[in-house]
């Protein structure tokens, strides 16, 4: 069965990459190349697949959009499937997760997971179980205490206990926040607020509003204000329809008399006569409707004043409490609820205090369980990391995990400090007191190696984990990466030939000028091409016989280990 791995990475129109496709292998994939060739673009593409934010400036000049696609093959997709299901995304098919990210010059962006649209947050959550990416400056995160706690919890597989604590902490904080809101004003302020809210509620209630009031009043206002004109127009219409000698009704009646006589001569005229009678009836009905609808239209100044006052009141309430009568009525409900809360403030505060006491008890219980498990995991993790550091140039180094109690915080009841004594006889010092980034990088590699035994992340990516170390330490790092790659797929960008020779697969990134444009390329190398790349890393651009021979010896030595 194919091991869990990043199988394919496709990049199109990203920075100086026009279109490349990389078919990665299992084990340790060493990635080398001259500075500026585009190695960092590979890491940037991977970061995009893991949910990193990006703007249109990453798009290759002259292109409308860029895209990245990654295909992950999982030996056991159950963990990823659980995440996908929780995110509402399709499960793995044949153990594959396909992620696509497209960014356009217009500013639009698309994320597809297994051909279904996804959010950036969903991508970050999924990416966290697929790839552990360690950038050139990420070793600084090792100095952050929240990160240190996360490392310990991952080692101890304490995710469930930490989630239980986080839930209890969230509930406790919400109750404390509610209590603080109720206590923010003194008794005098509360009384003043109650008085104001009672006035506002009374003002709205006295208005006795319904949602149709305004439209009905506006119609009535229009009728009263235009009563004279309504009467004139309605009268003229009725005259034209039924009341004048030359009215439409009389005209149709005359036509009907003619059609009566015509029907005796021409039988089909009977239908015309029937239709004329129907028209006459409809004309009469229309005239009667106009009369009924306009008979009450009279200019009543007193009623007009009442309507205008009522409309002014509605406008005032809308301006104070919302843009519509519906909003005013909703505001009344809010005010009444607020009044109830303020009137019962003391009783509610007592209830909240009791809930806070219960929440704190649950929080303390969850925190104690988490702390005890952390204490148990701390010594085991410290011992495991110390053991790994022996292979990384610290034969007498000692790693320590120290826990101390603290007030409840988002991550638990524990403060943490990673300590390190690099040499025999040296005192234990906080890791943050170590100035050498090379030492911290090796500690990070030791931690990643230990965590690989405990987590289920299939792909580990290191971007210059060997920065600021020499050739001898490069050999130790290369061996450690190779050992790590026995259990995980490892992608490692390196500038050290001592590390590169340990790669089961070796990729070289180059750049070329084509059509006046700079392009980045990546190719798998082996045989003589690999010897030449190792020699270049040893001696620079000029491939001397000494450098070539040294490269051959290094590769041969690794092959015999």
Short mmCIF file of C-alpha atoms in Angstrom, two decimals, residues 280-491:
data_model
loop_
_atom_site.label_atom_id
_atom_site.label_comp_id
_atom_site.label_asym_id
_atom_site.label_seq_id
_atom_site.Cartn_x
_atom_site.Cartn_y
_atom_site.Cartn_z
CA UNK A 280 -73.70 48.51 -20.18
CA UNK A 281 -73.90 46.54 -16.93
CA UNK A 282 -70.14 46.88 -16.32
CA UNK A 283 -70.29 50.64 -17.02
CA UNK A 284 -73.05 51.01 -14.42
CA UNK A 285 -71.09 48.90 -11.90
CA UNK A 286 -67.98 51.02 -12.45
CA UNK A 287 -69.92 54.23 -11.91
CA UNK A 288 -71.47 52.84 -8.71
CA UNK A 289 -68.02 51.75 -7.43
CA UNK A 290 -66.62 55.24 -7.99
CA UNK A 291 -69.57 56.70 -6.10
CA UNK A 292 -69.17 54.37 -3.12
CA UNK A 293 -65.38 54.85 -2.91
CA UNK A 294 -65.45 58.65 -3.06
CA UNK A 295 -68.70 59.54 -1.32
CA UNK A 296 -66.92 59.87 2.05
CA UNK A 297 -64.14 62.07 0.67
CA UNK A 298 -64.75 65.34 2.41
CA UNK A 299 -62.45 68.06 3.64
CA UNK A 300 -62.50 67.65 7.44
CA UNK A 301 -59.83 69.93 8.95
CA UNK A 302 -60.22 68.45 12.43
CA UNK A 303 -59.73 64.90 11.21
CA UNK A 304 -56.83 66.01 9.01
CA UNK A 305 -55.09 67.47 12.10
CA UNK A 306 -55.58 64.22 14.03
CA UNK A 307 -54.08 62.19 11.17
CA UNK A 308 -51.11 64.54 10.80
CA UNK A 309 -50.41 64.46 14.56
CA UNK A 310 -50.53 60.67 14.52
CA UNK A 311 -48.11 60.49 11.55
CA UNK A 312 -45.75 62.93 13.30
CA UNK A 313 -45.75 60.72 16.41
CA UNK A 314 -44.94 57.64 14.31
CA UNK A 315 -42.12 59.51 12.55
CA UNK A 316 -40.69 60.60 15.93
CA UNK A 317 -40.75 57.06 17.32
CA UNK A 318 -39.17 55.66 14.15
CA UNK A 319 -36.40 58.24 14.35
CA UNK A 320 -35.69 57.37 18.00
CA UNK A 321 -36.04 53.61 17.92
CA UNK A 322 -35.61 52.35 14.35
CA UNK A 323 -36.50 52.95 10.73
CA UNK A 324 -39.89 51.21 10.79
CA UNK A 325 -42.87 50.52 13.04
CA UNK A 326 -41.69 46.90 13.22
CA UNK A 327 -38.32 48.09 14.56
CA UNK A 328 -40.08 50.31 17.14
CA UNK A 329 -42.17 47.36 18.37
CA UNK A 330 -39.05 45.15 18.54
CA UNK A 331 -37.32 47.88 20.55
CA UNK A 332 -40.24 47.82 23.01
CA UNK A 333 -39.64 44.10 23.58
CA UNK A 334 -35.91 44.78 24.15
CA UNK A 335 -36.67 47.58 26.60
CA UNK A 336 -39.11 45.43 28.57
CA UNK A 337 -36.56 42.60 28.79
CA UNK A 338 -33.87 45.05 29.89
CA UNK A 339 -36.20 46.52 32.51
CA UNK A 340 -36.98 43.08 33.85
CA UNK A 341 -33.26 42.33 34.05
CA UNK A 342 -32.48 45.61 35.85
CA UNK A 343 -35.40 45.27 38.27
CA UNK A 344 -34.28 41.78 39.13
CA UNK A 345 -30.59 42.70 39.10
CA UNK A 346 -29.84 41.59 42.65
CA UNK A 347 -31.65 38.28 42.24
CA UNK A 348 -29.93 37.63 38.90
CA UNK A 349 -26.53 38.50 40.40
CA UNK A 350 -27.09 35.90 43.12
CA UNK A 351 -28.05 33.32 40.50
CA UNK A 352 -24.98 34.17 38.42
CA UNK A 353 -22.73 33.93 41.48
CA UNK A 354 -24.02 30.42 42.12
CA UNK A 355 -23.48 29.48 38.47
CA UNK A 356 -19.97 30.95 38.63
CA UNK A 357 -19.24 28.85 41.72
CA UNK A 358 -20.41 25.71 39.91
CA UNK A 359 -18.53 26.68 36.73
CA UNK A 360 -15.34 27.31 38.71
CA UNK A 361 -15.69 23.91 40.36
CA UNK A 362 -16.01 22.27 36.94
CA UNK A 363 -13.13 24.38 35.63
CA UNK A 364 -10.90 23.42 38.55
CA UNK A 365 -11.76 19.75 38.12
CA UNK A 366 -11.01 19.83 34.38
CA UNK A 367 -7.85 21.83 35.01
CA UNK A 368 -6.61 19.42 37.68
CA UNK A 369 -7.10 16.44 35.38
CA UNK A 370 -5.22 18.23 32.60
CA UNK A 371 -2.42 19.29 34.98
CA UNK A 372 -1.92 15.78 36.37
CA UNK A 373 -1.72 14.35 32.87
CA UNK A 374 0.72 17.08 31.85
CA UNK A 375 2.93 16.33 34.85
CA UNK A 376 2.96 12.66 33.88
CA UNK A 377 3.78 13.47 30.24
CA UNK A 378 6.43 16.12 31.04
CA UNK A 379 9.11 13.79 32.39
CA UNK A 380 8.57 11.26 29.59
CA UNK A 381 8.80 13.97 26.94
CA UNK A 382 11.90 15.53 28.50
CA UNK A 383 13.62 12.14 28.56
CA UNK A 384 12.65 11.37 24.95
CA UNK A 385 13.90 14.76 23.68
CA UNK A 386 17.13 14.44 25.66
CA UNK A 387 17.71 11.08 24.00
CA UNK A 388 17.14 12.53 20.51
CA UNK A 389 19.50 15.44 21.22
CA UNK A 390 22.36 13.00 21.80
CA UNK A 391 22.31 12.31 18.04
CA UNK A 392 22.29 16.03 17.25
CA UNK A 393 25.59 17.08 18.79
CA UNK A 394 24.55 17.20 22.43
CA UNK A 395 25.89 13.92 23.89
CA UNK A 396 25.67 15.30 27.42
CA UNK A 397 22.79 17.72 26.88
CA UNK A 398 19.71 17.55 29.09
CA UNK A 399 16.24 18.80 28.19
CA UNK A 400 13.74 19.68 30.89
CA UNK A 401 10.02 20.47 31.07
CA UNK A 402 9.03 22.45 34.15
CA UNK A 403 5.40 23.06 35.12
CA UNK A 404 4.09 25.45 37.77
CA UNK A 405 0.63 26.48 38.92
CA UNK A 406 -1.02 29.63 37.63
CA UNK A 407 -4.41 31.32 37.67
CA UNK A 408 -6.96 29.84 35.24
CA UNK A 409 -6.11 30.80 31.67
CA UNK A 410 -7.28 29.74 28.21
CA UNK A 411 -4.75 26.88 28.12
CA UNK A 412 -5.14 25.54 31.65
CA UNK A 413 -3.88 25.97 35.19
CA UNK A 414 -0.23 25.49 34.25
CA UNK A 415 2.69 27.69 33.38
CA UNK A 416 5.45 25.93 31.45
CA UNK A 417 9.14 26.46 30.82
CA UNK A 418 11.31 24.41 28.49
CA UNK A 419 14.81 24.20 29.93
CA UNK A 420 18.08 23.09 28.32
CA UNK A 421 21.59 22.38 29.56
CA UNK A 422 23.67 21.82 26.38
CA UNK A 423 26.80 20.53 28.12
CA UNK A 424 27.77 18.51 31.15
CA UNK A 425 28.20 20.61 34.27
CA UNK A 426 26.16 23.55 32.94
CA UNK A 427 23.10 24.66 34.90
CA UNK A 428 19.63 24.20 33.46
CA UNK A 429 18.56 27.43 31.74
CA UNK A 430 15.28 28.44 30.10
CA UNK A 431 15.36 27.67 26.40
CA UNK A 432 14.61 31.33 25.69
CA UNK A 433 17.96 32.23 27.32
CA UNK A 434 19.87 30.32 24.63
CA UNK A 435 21.16 32.77 22.05
CA UNK A 436 22.21 30.32 19.34
CA UNK A 437 19.56 29.80 16.68
CA UNK A 438 21.52 26.75 15.53
CA UNK A 439 21.06 25.14 18.95
CA UNK A 440 17.37 26.03 19.05
CA UNK A 441 16.90 24.59 15.54
CA UNK A 442 18.37 21.27 16.67
CA UNK A 443 16.14 21.25 19.73
CA UNK A 444 13.17 21.85 17.45
CA UNK A 445 14.21 18.92 15.24
CA UNK A 446 14.49 16.69 18.31
CA UNK A 447 10.99 17.76 19.39
CA UNK A 448 9.55 17.13 15.90
CA UNK A 449 11.15 13.68 15.91
CA UNK A 450 9.61 12.82 19.27
CA UNK A 451 6.19 14.18 18.29
CA UNK A 452 6.23 12.12 15.09
CA UNK A 453 5.89 9.06 17.32
CA UNK A 454 2.73 10.46 18.87
CA UNK A 455 0.78 12.45 16.29
CA UNK A 456 -0.80 11.31 13.04
CA UNK A 457 0.39 14.08 10.72
CA UNK A 458 1.70 12.26 7.61
CA UNK A 459 3.89 14.98 6.06
CA UNK A 460 6.71 16.93 7.73
CA UNK A 461 8.23 19.88 5.90
CA UNK A 462 11.46 21.58 6.97
CA UNK A 463 12.68 24.77 5.32
CA UNK A 464 16.39 25.11 6.22
CA UNK A 465 16.19 23.37 9.60
CA UNK A 466 19.99 23.19 9.19
CA UNK A 467 20.46 26.97 9.08
CA UNK A 468 23.39 28.29 11.14
CA UNK A 469 25.02 24.89 11.64
CA UNK A 470 28.23 23.55 10.15
CA UNK A 471 28.98 20.51 8.07
CA UNK A 472 29.58 18.12 10.96
CA UNK A 473 26.25 19.00 12.53
CA UNK A 474 24.73 18.74 9.06
CA UNK A 475 25.56 15.03 9.05
CA UNK A 476 23.79 14.58 12.39
CA UNK A 477 20.76 16.49 11.12
CA UNK A 478 20.71 14.49 7.89
CA UNK A 479 20.76 11.20 9.84
CA UNK A 480 17.95 12.41 12.09
CA UNK A 481 15.82 13.48 9.12
CA UNK A 482 16.43 10.13 7.43
CA UNK A 483 15.38 8.30 10.60
CA UNK A 484 12.30 10.50 10.84
CA UNK A 485 11.49 9.72 7.20
CA UNK A 486 11.19 6.04 8.05
CA UNK A 487 7.86 6.88 9.72
CA UNK A 488 6.74 9.97 7.82
CA UNK A 489 7.19 11.61 4.45
CA UNK A 490 9.72 14.41 4.93
CA UNK A 491 10.34 17.33 2.56
#
